Short mmCIF file of C-alpha atoms in Angstrom, two decimals:
data_model
loop_
_atom_site.label_atom_id
_atom_site.label_comp_id
_atom_site.label_asym_id
_atom_site.label_seq_id
_atom_site.Cartn_x
_atom_site.Cartn_y
_atom_site.Cartn_z
CA MET A 103 -11.32 33.20 -13.21
CA CYS A 104 -9.67 36.63 -13.46
CA ASP A 105 -5.93 37.12 -13.41
CA ALA A 106 -4.22 36.98 -10.03
CA LEU A 107 -3.15 40.01 -8.04
CA PRO A 108 0.48 41.17 -8.20
CA GLY A 109 2.76 38.70 -6.48
CA ARG A 110 0.10 36.02 -6.77
CA VAL A 111 -0.51 33.30 -9.36
CA LEU A 112 -3.39 31.05 -10.24
CA VAL A 113 -2.56 27.43 -9.48
CA HIS A 114 -4.32 24.16 -10.13
CA ASP A 115 -5.94 22.28 -7.32
CA VAL A 116 -3.83 19.13 -6.70
CA CYS A 117 -6.35 17.12 -4.69
CA GLY A 118 -9.11 16.46 -7.21
CA ILE A 119 -12.76 15.94 -6.55
CA VAL A 120 -14.09 13.18 -4.30
CA ALA A 121 -15.63 10.23 -6.07
CA THR A 122 -19.39 10.17 -5.86
CA HIS A 123 -20.93 7.25 -4.04
CA ASP A 124 -22.65 5.09 -6.64
CA PRO A 125 -26.06 3.95 -5.36
CA LYS A 126 -26.27 1.25 -8.02
CA ILE A 127 -23.18 -0.42 -6.69
CA HIS A 128 -23.93 0.19 -3.02
CA PRO A 129 -27.70 0.21 -2.39
CA TRP A 130 -27.12 1.25 1.18
CA ASP A 131 -30.04 3.27 2.47
CA GLY A 132 -28.11 5.18 5.06
CA HIS A 133 -29.87 3.50 7.97
CA GLU A 134 -28.41 0.91 10.23
CA ARG A 135 -29.65 -2.53 9.32
CA GLU A 136 -31.63 -4.44 11.87
CA TRP A 137 -29.31 -6.46 14.02
CA SER A 138 -30.33 -9.83 15.30
CA LEU A 139 -28.80 -12.57 17.38
CA ARG A 140 -29.90 -15.37 15.09
CA GLY A 141 -26.27 -15.70 14.16
CA VAL A 142 -23.20 -13.75 15.20
CA LEU A 143 -20.06 -13.85 13.13
CA LEU A 144 -16.83 -12.50 14.59
CA VAL A 145 -14.09 -11.89 12.04
CA ASP A 146 -10.68 -12.24 13.64
CA ASN A 147 -7.95 -10.49 11.66
CA LEU A 148 -5.36 -11.49 14.29
CA ILE A 149 -4.48 -7.87 14.93
CA GLY A 150 -3.92 -6.51 18.42
CA GLY A 151 -5.08 -9.53 20.35
CA MET A 152 -8.30 -9.93 18.36
CA ARG A 153 -7.95 -13.68 18.65
CA ASP A 154 -8.34 -13.47 22.44
CA ILE A 155 -10.99 -10.77 22.20
CA ALA A 156 -13.06 -12.87 19.79
CA ARG A 157 -12.87 -15.90 22.07
CA GLU A 158 -13.92 -13.83 25.06
CA LEU A 159 -16.74 -12.22 23.07
CA LYS A 160 -17.98 -15.66 22.15
CA ASP A 161 -17.88 -16.73 25.80
CA GLN A 162 -19.76 -13.68 27.01
CA LEU A 163 -22.31 -13.76 24.18
CA SER A 164 -22.99 -17.43 24.80
CA ALA A 165 -24.85 -16.34 27.95
CA ILE A 166 -27.54 -14.88 25.71
CA VAL A 167 -27.10 -16.68 22.39
CA PRO A 168 -26.72 -20.43 21.86
CA GLU A 169 -23.03 -21.06 21.32
CA ARG A 170 -23.69 -22.90 18.06
CA ARG A 171 -24.88 -19.61 16.59
CA ILE A 172 -21.66 -17.78 17.32
CA HIS A 173 -18.84 -18.24 14.87
CA ILE A 174 -15.30 -16.98 14.72
CA ARG A 175 -13.73 -16.65 11.31
CA ARG A 176 -10.02 -15.93 10.95
CA LEU A 177 -8.93 -13.73 8.05
CA PRO A 178 -5.35 -12.93 8.93
CA HIS A 179 -4.61 -10.46 6.17
CA SER A 180 -4.68 -6.76 5.67
CA GLN A 181 -4.71 -6.97 1.90
CA PRO A 182 -7.72 -6.08 -0.23
CA PHE A 183 -10.46 -8.55 0.41
CA ALA A 184 -11.05 -11.36 -2.06
CA GLY A 185 -14.62 -11.26 -3.36
CA PRO A 186 -15.76 -14.90 -3.36
CA GLU A 187 -15.65 -15.07 0.42
CA ILE A 188 -18.24 -12.34 0.87
CA GLU A 189 -21.24 -14.59 0.42
CA GLU A 190 -19.85 -17.21 2.72
CA LEU A 191 -19.18 -14.63 5.40
CA SER A 192 -22.66 -13.17 5.18
CA LEU A 193 -24.73 -16.34 5.08
CA SER A 194 -24.91 -17.04 8.77
CA ALA A 195 -24.82 -13.52 10.01
CA GLY A 196 -27.63 -11.76 11.79
CA SER A 197 -24.84 -9.55 12.94
CA LEU A 198 -21.26 -9.34 12.01
CA LEU A 199 -18.41 -7.79 13.94
CA ILE A 200 -15.15 -7.39 12.09
CA GLY A 201 -11.99 -6.29 13.70
CA LEU A 202 -9.66 -5.18 15.00
CA GLY A 203 -8.56 -1.90 13.39
CA ASN A 204 -5.35 -1.27 15.24
CA CYS A 205 -2.98 -0.32 12.44
CA GLY A 206 -3.31 1.80 9.33
CA ALA A 207 -3.44 -0.89 6.68
CA CYS A 208 -5.64 -3.23 8.69
CA THR A 209 -8.15 -0.49 9.54
CA THR A 210 -8.65 0.44 5.91
CA TRP A 211 -8.93 -3.24 5.01
CA LEU A 212 -11.65 -3.76 7.62
CA CYS A 213 -13.56 -0.77 6.25
CA ASP A 214 -13.27 -2.08 2.69
CA LEU A 215 -14.52 -5.44 3.90
CA ALA A 216 -17.41 -3.82 5.77
CA ASP A 217 -18.32 -1.95 2.60
CA LEU A 218 -18.48 -5.19 0.64
CA ILE A 219 -20.54 -6.99 3.27
CA ALA A 220 -22.88 -4.16 4.24
CA ASP A 221 -25.29 -4.94 1.41
CA TYR A 222 -25.76 -8.47 2.69
CA ALA A 223 -25.59 -8.33 6.46
CA PRO A 224 -25.60 -5.93 9.41
CA VAL A 225 -21.98 -5.21 10.11
CA ALA A 226 -19.89 -3.17 12.53
CA VAL A 227 -16.18 -2.43 12.50
CA LEU A 228 -14.07 -2.74 15.64
CA ALA A 229 -11.30 -0.18 16.00
CA THR A 230 -9.12 1.11 18.77
CA GLU A 231 -9.33 4.76 19.76
CA GLN A 232 -6.12 5.48 17.89
CA PHE A 233 -7.57 4.31 14.59
CA ARG A 234 -11.22 5.28 14.98
CA ASP A 235 -10.82 8.52 13.01
CA LEU A 236 -9.24 6.63 10.15
CA ALA A 237 -12.17 4.19 10.14
CA VAL A 238 -14.64 7.07 10.10
CA SER A 239 -12.78 8.70 7.22
CA ARG A 240 -12.52 5.54 5.16
CA LEU A 241 -16.14 4.47 5.69
CA SER A 242 -17.27 7.97 4.78
CA ALA A 243 -15.22 7.86 1.56
CA LEU A 244 -16.86 4.54 0.73
CA GLY A 245 -20.34 6.00 1.25
CA GLN A 246 -20.81 3.97 4.43
CA ALA A 247 -20.64 6.75 6.99
CA SER A 248 -23.60 5.30 8.87
CA LEU A 249 -21.96 1.94 9.56
CA PRO A 250 -21.35 1.55 13.28
CA ILE A 251 -17.81 1.62 14.64
CA VAL A 252 -17.28 -0.07 17.96
CA THR A 253 -14.43 1.68 19.70
CA ILE A 254 -12.02 -0.05 22.00
CA PRO A 255 -10.05 2.10 24.42
CA SER A 256 -6.33 1.62 24.20
CA GLN A 257 -3.36 3.13 25.90
CA SER A 258 -1.06 1.11 23.71
CA LEU A 259 -1.16 -1.02 20.59
CA GLU A 260 -2.14 -3.96 22.75
CA PRO A 261 -5.74 -3.42 23.87
CA THR A 262 -5.83 -6.79 25.58
CA SER A 263 -3.61 -5.26 28.25
CA LEU A 264 -6.88 -3.84 29.56
CA GLY A 265 -8.10 -7.39 30.02
CA VAL A 266 -9.99 -9.22 27.30
CA GLY A 267 -12.99 -9.63 29.59
CA ARG A 268 -13.33 -5.90 30.01
CA VAL A 269 -12.76 -5.23 26.30
CA ALA A 270 -15.37 -7.82 25.26
CA ALA A 271 -17.87 -6.42 27.75
CA GLN A 272 -17.36 -2.94 26.35
CA ILE A 273 -17.96 -4.20 22.82
CA ILE A 274 -21.20 -5.88 23.84
CA GLU A 275 -22.24 -2.77 25.74
CA GLN A 276 -21.84 -0.65 22.60
CA ARG A 277 -24.08 -3.03 20.60
CA ARG A 278 -26.54 -3.75 23.42
CA GLU A 279 -29.25 -1.48 22.10
CA ALA A 280 -28.91 -2.70 18.51
CA TRP A 281 -29.19 -6.28 19.71
CA GLY A 282 -32.12 -5.46 21.95
CA ILE A 283 -30.40 -6.86 25.00
CA GLY A 284 -31.62 -5.65 28.38
CA GLU A 285 -29.29 -4.76 31.22
CA GLY A 286 -29.78 -8.21 32.62
CA GLY A 287 -28.55 -9.72 29.39
CA GLY A 288 -31.81 -11.06 27.91
CA MET B 598 -8.91 23.25 -18.09
CA THR B 599 -11.70 20.88 -17.17
CA GLU B 600 -14.78 21.52 -15.10
CA ALA B 601 -13.53 19.04 -12.54
CA SER B 602 -10.40 21.00 -11.77
CA ARG B 603 -10.32 23.99 -9.50
CA VAL B 604 -8.04 26.99 -9.64
CA LEU B 605 -6.83 28.86 -6.59
CA GLU B 606 -4.84 32.01 -6.05
CA ALA B 607 -1.49 31.44 -4.38
CA PRO B 608 1.78 33.27 -3.71
CA GLU B 609 4.06 33.39 -6.75
CA ALA B 610 7.41 33.30 -4.93
CA PRO B 611 8.52 29.66 -4.51
CA ASP B 612 9.33 29.99 -0.81
CA LEU B 613 5.98 31.63 -0.04
CA PHE B 614 4.18 29.11 -2.23
CA SER B 615 5.77 26.18 -0.40
CA ALA B 616 4.61 27.58 2.93
CA TRP B 617 1.11 28.21 1.51
CA ALA B 618 0.94 24.68 0.10
CA LYS B 619 2.09 23.22 3.39
CA GLU B 620 -0.76 24.99 5.19
CA ARG B 621 -3.20 23.41 2.75
CA GLY B 622 -1.77 19.95 3.33
CA TRP B 623 -0.29 19.68 -0.19
CA SER B 624 3.32 19.31 0.89
CA ASP B 625 5.67 16.40 1.32
CA GLY B 626 8.09 18.54 3.30
CA LEU B 627 10.29 19.59 0.39
CA PRO B 628 10.13 22.82 -1.64
CA LEU B 629 7.38 22.87 -4.28
CA ILE B 630 6.95 24.58 -7.63
CA PRO B 631 3.62 26.40 -8.06
CA PRO B 632 1.41 24.40 -10.47
CA THR B 633 0.36 27.42 -12.49
CA ARG B 634 -2.04 27.11 -15.38
CA GLU B 635 0.83 27.68 -17.79
CA ARG B 636 3.07 25.01 -16.26
CA VAL B 637 0.28 22.44 -16.10
CA ALA B 638 -0.74 23.26 -19.67
CA ALA B 639 2.86 22.71 -20.77
CA MET B 640 2.91 19.36 -18.99
CA LEU B 641 -0.29 18.39 -20.82
CA ALA B 642 0.66 19.98 -24.16
CA ASP B 643 0.24 16.80 -26.17
CA TYR B 644 -2.43 15.19 -24.06
CA LYS B 645 -5.88 15.50 -25.58
CA VAL B 646 -8.03 14.20 -22.71
CA PRO B 647 -6.76 15.72 -19.46
CA GLU B 648 -9.95 14.77 -17.64
CA HIS B 649 -9.20 11.10 -18.29
CA VAL B 650 -9.53 9.37 -14.93
CA LEU B 651 -6.68 7.11 -13.86
CA GLY B 652 -8.40 5.86 -10.72
CA VAL B 653 -9.92 6.62 -7.35
CA VAL B 654 -7.41 7.12 -4.57
CA GLY B 655 -8.14 6.14 -0.99
CA PRO B 656 -8.76 6.52 1.80
CA ARG B 657 -10.34 9.85 0.80
CA GLY B 658 -11.79 8.55 -2.44
CA GLY B 659 -10.34 11.34 -4.55
CA VAL B 660 -10.44 11.16 -8.33
CA LEU B 661 -7.01 11.11 -9.93
CA SER B 662 -7.30 12.58 -13.41
CA VAL B 663 -4.38 13.10 -15.76
CA GLU B 664 -4.74 16.83 -15.17
CA VAL B 665 -4.50 16.51 -11.38
CA LEU B 666 -1.56 14.15 -11.81
CA ALA B 667 0.12 16.75 -14.02
CA ALA B 668 -0.43 19.46 -11.39
CA ASN B 669 1.24 17.32 -8.76
CA ALA B 670 4.04 16.52 -11.21
CA VAL B 671 4.69 20.22 -11.74
CA MET B 672 4.90 20.73 -7.97
CA ALA B 673 7.41 17.88 -7.71
CA GLY B 674 9.61 19.29 -10.47
CA CYS B 675 8.83 16.91 -13.33
CA ASP B 676 9.35 17.72 -16.99
CA PRO B 677 6.63 17.31 -19.65
CA ASP B 678 8.41 14.32 -21.20
CA HIS B 679 7.94 12.46 -17.91
CA LEU B 680 4.17 12.29 -18.44
CA PRO B 681 4.01 8.80 -20.04
CA LEU B 682 5.95 7.37 -17.09
CA LEU B 683 3.79 9.30 -14.63
CA ILE B 684 0.61 7.89 -16.19
CA ALA B 685 1.99 4.35 -16.20
CA GLY B 686 3.19 4.83 -12.65
CA ALA B 687 -0.21 6.02 -11.41
CA LYS B 688 -1.97 3.11 -13.09
CA THR B 689 0.47 0.68 -11.54
CA LEU B 690 0.30 2.09 -8.02
CA LEU B 691 -3.51 1.99 -8.17
CA ASP B 692 -3.49 -1.68 -9.13
CA PRO B 693 -5.28 -3.53 -6.28
CA ARG B 694 -2.22 -5.74 -5.81
CA LEU B 695 -0.30 -2.71 -4.56
CA ASN B 696 -2.86 -2.08 -1.76
CA HIS B 697 -2.38 1.69 -2.02
CA VAL B 698 -4.99 2.56 0.62
CA GLY B 699 -3.24 0.40 3.17
CA LEU B 700 0.09 1.87 2.13
CA GLN B 701 -1.12 5.42 2.74
CA CYS B 702 -2.38 4.58 6.22
CA THR B 703 0.06 2.00 7.51
CA THR B 704 2.23 2.35 10.59
CA ASN B 705 5.04 0.85 8.48
CA PRO B 706 7.65 3.08 6.79
CA ALA B 707 6.91 1.42 3.44
CA GLY B 708 6.76 3.13 0.06
CA PRO B 709 6.82 2.26 -3.62
CA LEU B 710 9.87 1.11 -5.58
CA LEU B 711 9.39 1.69 -9.31
CA VAL B 712 11.53 -0.07 -11.90
CA VAL B 713 11.65 1.15 -15.49
CA ASN B 714 12.55 -1.12 -18.40
CA GLY B 715 12.76 -0.61 -22.13
CA PRO B 716 13.60 2.24 -24.50
CA ILE B 717 11.99 5.00 -22.47
CA ARG B 718 14.86 4.76 -19.99
CA ASN B 719 17.15 6.36 -22.54
CA GLU B 720 14.50 8.61 -24.10
CA VAL B 721 13.92 10.49 -20.85
CA ALA B 722 17.32 9.82 -19.23
CA ILE B 723 16.22 7.55 -16.41
CA GLY B 724 19.21 6.62 -14.29
CA CYS B 725 20.11 2.93 -14.38
CA GLY B 726 23.82 2.95 -13.57
CA PRO B 727 25.99 4.72 -10.98
CA ASN B 728 24.08 6.56 -8.27
CA ALA B 729 20.75 5.71 -9.89
CA LEU B 730 18.82 6.08 -6.63
CA SER B 731 20.50 9.34 -5.71
CA SER B 732 21.49 12.26 -7.87
CA ALA B 733 22.15 10.57 -11.21
CA SER B 734 18.91 11.56 -12.83
CA HIS B 735 16.40 14.34 -12.37
CA GLY B 736 13.64 12.02 -13.61
CA ASN B 737 14.31 9.27 -11.07
CA ALA B 738 13.74 11.54 -8.11
CA SER B 739 11.02 13.80 -9.45
CA ILE B 740 8.78 11.11 -11.02
CA ALA B 741 8.76 9.00 -7.87
CA ARG B 742 8.14 12.06 -5.75
CA ALA B 743 5.32 13.25 -8.02
CA LEU B 744 3.51 9.92 -7.87
CA CYS B 745 3.69 9.77 -4.08
CA LEU B 746 2.63 13.40 -3.82
CA ALA B 747 -0.37 12.73 -6.07
CA LEU B 748 -1.42 9.69 -4.04
CA LYS B 749 -1.06 11.64 -0.82
CA ASN B 750 -2.94 14.71 -2.00
CA VAL B 751 -5.72 12.98 -3.94
CA GLY B 752 -6.06 10.12 -1.47
CA GLY B 753 -5.96 12.29 1.61
CA GLY B 754 -2.85 10.58 2.87
CA GLY B 755 -1.63 13.50 4.97
CA SER B 756 -0.59 13.45 8.57
CA ASP B 757 -4.16 12.95 9.79
CA VAL B 758 -4.47 9.74 7.77
CA SER B 759 -0.96 8.36 7.61
CA HIS B 760 -0.23 6.46 10.79
CA ALA B 761 3.45 5.91 10.04
CA VAL B 762 5.27 5.48 13.31
CA LEU B 763 8.43 7.23 12.09
CA GLY B 764 7.90 7.34 8.33
CA GLY B 765 10.96 7.42 6.14
CA PRO B 766 12.40 8.41 2.79
CA LEU B 767 10.51 5.61 1.04
CA LYS B 768 7.33 7.61 1.59
CA ARG B 769 8.53 9.80 -1.28
CA GLY B 770 9.11 6.76 -3.46
CA LEU B 771 12.10 5.36 -5.32
CA LEU B 772 12.49 4.99 -9.07
CA LEU B 773 15.31 3.57 -11.15
CA GLY B 774 15.85 1.91 -14.48
CA GLU B 775 17.25 -1.54 -14.90
CA ASN B 776 20.80 -1.58 -16.24
CA GLU B 777 19.78 -3.80 -19.13
CA GLU B 778 22.88 -3.05 -21.17
CA GLN B 779 25.20 -4.48 -18.52
CA SER B 780 23.02 -7.30 -17.26
CA PRO B 781 23.97 -10.88 -18.16
CA TRP B 782 20.29 -11.85 -18.17
CA ASP B 783 17.09 -10.93 -19.95
CA PRO B 784 15.64 -7.66 -18.62
CA LEU B 785 12.96 -7.84 -15.96
CA HIS B 786 10.13 -6.85 -18.29
CA VAL B 787 11.02 -9.59 -20.75
CA ARG B 788 10.96 -12.12 -17.93
CA LEU B 789 7.51 -10.78 -17.05
CA GLY B 790 6.28 -11.48 -20.57
CA TYR B 791 6.72 -8.15 -22.37
CA GLU B 792 8.62 -7.58 -25.63
CA ILE B 793 12.14 -6.23 -25.28
CA THR B 794 11.18 -3.23 -27.44
CA GLN B 795 8.36 -2.25 -25.10
CA SER B 796 8.76 0.15 -22.20
CA VAL B 797 7.36 -1.09 -18.90
CA LEU B 798 7.08 0.23 -15.37
CA THR B 799 6.99 -2.30 -12.53
CA ALA B 800 6.15 -1.42 -8.93
CA VAL B 801 6.43 -3.12 -5.57
CA ASN B 802 6.11 -1.67 -2.08
CA VAL B 803 9.20 -1.97 0.05
CA GLU B 804 9.96 -1.02 3.63
CA SER B 805 13.73 -0.56 3.70
CA VAL B 806 16.85 -0.31 1.56
CA ILE B 807 19.63 -2.59 2.75
CA ASN B 808 23.16 -2.35 1.46
CA VAL B 809 24.78 -5.70 0.63
CA PRO B 810 28.51 -5.06 1.06
CA ALA B 811 29.88 -8.06 -0.80
CA PRO B 812 33.36 -7.37 -2.23
CA TYR B 813 33.74 -11.04 -3.03
CA THR B 814 34.71 -12.76 -6.24
CA SER B 815 32.82 -16.01 -5.72
CA ALA B 816 29.12 -16.64 -6.18
CA ASP B 817 29.01 -18.21 -2.75
CA GLY B 818 30.42 -15.08 -1.14
CA VAL B 819 27.84 -12.86 -2.80
CA LEU B 820 25.02 -15.26 -1.97
CA ALA B 821 26.06 -15.45 1.68
CA MET B 822 25.93 -11.68 2.06
CA LEU B 823 22.62 -11.46 0.21
CA ALA B 824 21.12 -14.05 2.55
CA LEU B 825 22.29 -12.10 5.61
CA ALA B 826 20.64 -8.96 4.30
CA MET B 827 17.41 -10.83 3.60
CA GLN B 828 17.04 -12.12 7.13
CA THR B 829 15.13 -9.10 8.36
CA GLY B 830 11.86 -7.34 7.69
CA LEU B 831 8.18 -7.61 8.48
CA ASN B 832 7.83 -10.09 5.61
CA LEU B 833 9.44 -12.71 7.82
CA HIS B 834 6.46 -12.57 10.17
CA TYR B 835 3.99 -13.09 7.34
CA SER B 836 6.07 -15.04 4.81
CA THR B 837 4.54 -12.74 2.19
CA GLY B 838 5.57 -9.71 0.18
CA VAL B 839 7.69 -9.20 -2.91
CA LEU B 840 11.39 -9.08 -2.05
CA VAL B 841 13.72 -7.23 -4.40
CA VAL B 842 17.33 -8.22 -4.98
CA CYS B 843 19.04 -5.48 -6.98
CA LEU B 844 22.47 -6.67 -8.10
CA THR B 845 25.28 -4.59 -9.50
CA PRO B 846 26.27 -5.73 -13.00
CA ALA B 847 29.53 -7.13 -11.58
CA HIS B 848 27.75 -9.20 -8.95
CA ALA B 849 25.26 -10.40 -11.55
CA ARG B 850 28.10 -11.56 -13.81
CA ILE B 851 29.76 -13.44 -10.95
CA LEU B 852 26.51 -15.28 -10.34
CA ALA B 853 25.80 -15.81 -14.05
CA THR B 854 29.28 -17.23 -14.58
CA ASP B 855 28.50 -19.73 -11.87
CA GLY B 856 25.43 -20.79 -13.80
CA TYR B 857 22.74 -18.82 -12.03
CA ARG B 858 19.81 -17.37 -13.91
CA PRO B 859 17.23 -15.10 -12.23
CA ASP B 860 14.84 -17.97 -11.47
CA SER B 861 17.50 -20.29 -10.05
CA LEU B 862 19.05 -17.40 -8.15
CA ALA B 863 15.67 -16.61 -6.58
CA GLU B 864 15.34 -20.24 -5.52
CA GLU B 865 18.84 -20.19 -4.01
CA VAL B 866 18.37 -17.03 -1.95
CA PHE B 867 14.90 -18.20 -0.93
CA GLN B 868 16.53 -21.20 0.70
CA ARG B 869 19.46 -19.30 2.18
CA ALA B 870 17.31 -16.48 3.60
CA ARG B 871 15.19 -18.79 5.75
CA VAL B 872 15.53 -17.87 9.42
CA PRO B 873 15.68 -20.45 12.24
CA ILE B 874 12.63 -20.22 14.47
CA SER B 875 15.05 -20.25 17.38
CA ALA B 876 16.33 -16.82 16.25
CA PHE B 877 12.97 -15.24 17.12
CA PRO B 878 11.78 -14.35 20.63
CA GLU B 879 10.59 -17.27 22.73
CA GLU B 880 6.97 -16.22 22.39
CA GLY B 881 7.21 -16.95 18.65
CA ASN B 882 5.57 -14.99 15.88
CA ILE B 883 3.73 -11.73 16.45
CA GLN B 884 0.01 -12.20 17.06
CA ALA B 885 -1.01 -10.29 13.95
CA ALA B 886 0.76 -12.58 11.55
CA GLN B 887 1.05 -16.14 10.36
CA TRP B 888 4.36 -17.25 8.94
CA LEU B 889 5.19 -20.25 6.81
CA THR B 890 7.74 -22.70 8.10
CA ASP B 891 9.86 -25.44 6.59
CA GLY B 892 10.94 -27.66 9.43
CA ASP B 893 12.60 -25.39 11.98
CA PHE B 894 12.93 -22.48 9.56
CA VAL B 895 10.70 -19.48 8.77
CA LEU B 896 10.30 -18.71 5.06
CA PRO B 897 11.08 -15.14 3.95
CA THR B 898 8.10 -15.09 1.57
CA SER B 899 5.61 -17.57 0.17
CA ASP B 900 7.79 -18.93 -2.66
CA PRO B 901 10.76 -18.00 -4.89
CA THR B 902 8.53 -16.37 -7.51
CA GLN B 903 8.00 -13.58 -4.98
CA ILE B 904 11.68 -12.65 -5.16
CA LEU B 905 12.34 -10.12 -7.90
CA ILE B 906 15.86 -10.18 -9.34
CA MET B 907 17.10 -7.10 -11.18
CA VAL B 908 20.37 -5.47 -12.20
CA ALA B 909 21.21 -1.80 -11.66
CA GLY B 910 23.96 0.50 -10.48
CA LYS B 911 27.65 0.87 -11.19
CA ASP B 912 29.56 -2.05 -12.67
CA PHE B 913 31.35 -2.71 -9.40
CA ALA B 914 31.59 -5.90 -7.36
CA ALA B 915 30.26 -4.44 -4.11
CA HIS B 916 27.14 -2.78 -2.74
CA SER B 917 24.30 -4.67 -4.27
CA THR B 918 21.01 -3.81 -2.62
CA TYR B 919 18.17 -5.67 -0.97
CA PHE B 920 14.71 -4.11 -0.55
CA ASP B 921 12.53 -6.02 1.87
CA GLY B 922 8.96 -6.05 0.65
CA TRP B 923 6.00 -4.64 2.52
CA ALA B 924 4.29 -7.84 3.57
CA THR B 925 0.77 -6.85 2.61
CA SER B 926 1.17 -6.03 -1.06
CA GLY B 927 2.28 -7.60 -4.30
CA MET B 928 3.73 -6.51 -7.61
CA ALA B 929 2.22 -4.97 -10.75
CA SER B 930 3.52 -3.81 -14.13
CA THR B 931 2.14 -1.42 -16.73
CA ARG B 932 3.29 -0.82 -20.26
CA VAL B 933 4.43 2.77 -20.83
CA LEU B 934 2.62 4.13 -23.86
CA ALA B 935 4.06 7.27 -25.38
CA GLN B 936 1.08 7.43 -27.73
CA GLU B 937 -1.20 7.93 -24.74
CA THR B 938 -0.16 11.54 -24.81
CA ASN B 939 -1.46 12.03 -28.36
#
């Protein structure tokens, strides 16, 4: 590059390049995996009333899926995910909903977890409106921009104030097409 | 200059440059020094592989090379002889145990606390004694700031990503050396398994700095005030996190005279810092967390090994310091290698 104009200097970029997504590590084809209701796994990270939301989701889904095929798994941490649990999490899943992203650390953790699981099972991340952009950004950085994000409206940091029934219904509504559920539920 | 690095034209005057950098999202709110080619080259004068990658920084997924780290260090006001500590600091903060992506995005006001041990403290004048966390040393402030600036800029941790509710000064990081010369105990890095002749940087993420005003002459008096300080923080809701007790040399001697060593001291304050469940709201713990209890008491962290004891500051029997740990991260150490710059 030529010298700078008077009163100007040439400075280094301080942000660096963005890491390239490695297709050998993440053989994600960019298309949403086929969801099924042969097994539904709900990961409860205990954030923002997710415990109640997961229970309500299970109740509502049990109208269309045998209850024995719906599992709730509690992972009450927002630390980097420990690898050995990935296989266990994925085994039963025809679809996997992990959430709730309702704080900064927990949202990034959910995205990291989704990235690890995406090669094994169809997965979606649950996030409140306030943290949806962060989930989009993190999934994009991980090369998982096409992973679905189910958004939960929230006026506060307590989405269950909207009523867990309504929240659960909205989650199902956003995955209705992927699950192939008709308006009547079947 | 490497192919990976980009060069941009910017205003030369520091005030205009700071405004320009702020517009680009490079700022941490304080004045910045333009990272000119000459200044970055001087920072890297002895470093043969500036493109060496130290890690990938989230959530953006930016690549932190030594060269990009040096550019951020120039902006933050670092000197070239800070580079070995900067490299060790970056490696440590990118250790998975430090959960740096979560740290950049959390609603919590947490930030890194960096502790330097070994000969490099004196070689680059890292403050360990009076006023170590304030104005005692240029290196203390600028190295911590540079590391946080690099993580923010490379990791995309600006205002659109950081969800800090209020933020706080810890977002710019804290760095100090241990006052090994006035400590009655082995230095922290020796207790972590390093040789006393080695230089080591240790990092934990903390969410507040709590003064422990304990002008007492008995171990029990000091311990009582420490326990009071430790009965707060998000860690209580999770019973996790690394909690840092930073004693003045005088307080450390009082405790050592009474027979305490760092491990037994950690056990003692672990017991004393338990909080009665009855002290919490009637609805109990927050929904997001699971705490550990012992009878009717909530544990401050998982076990005494998660309490880090160190000695720093003025040799004065008051104002020790407690840093409550960010509940969702651990601790990591990295050896500082001066030869890495050759």
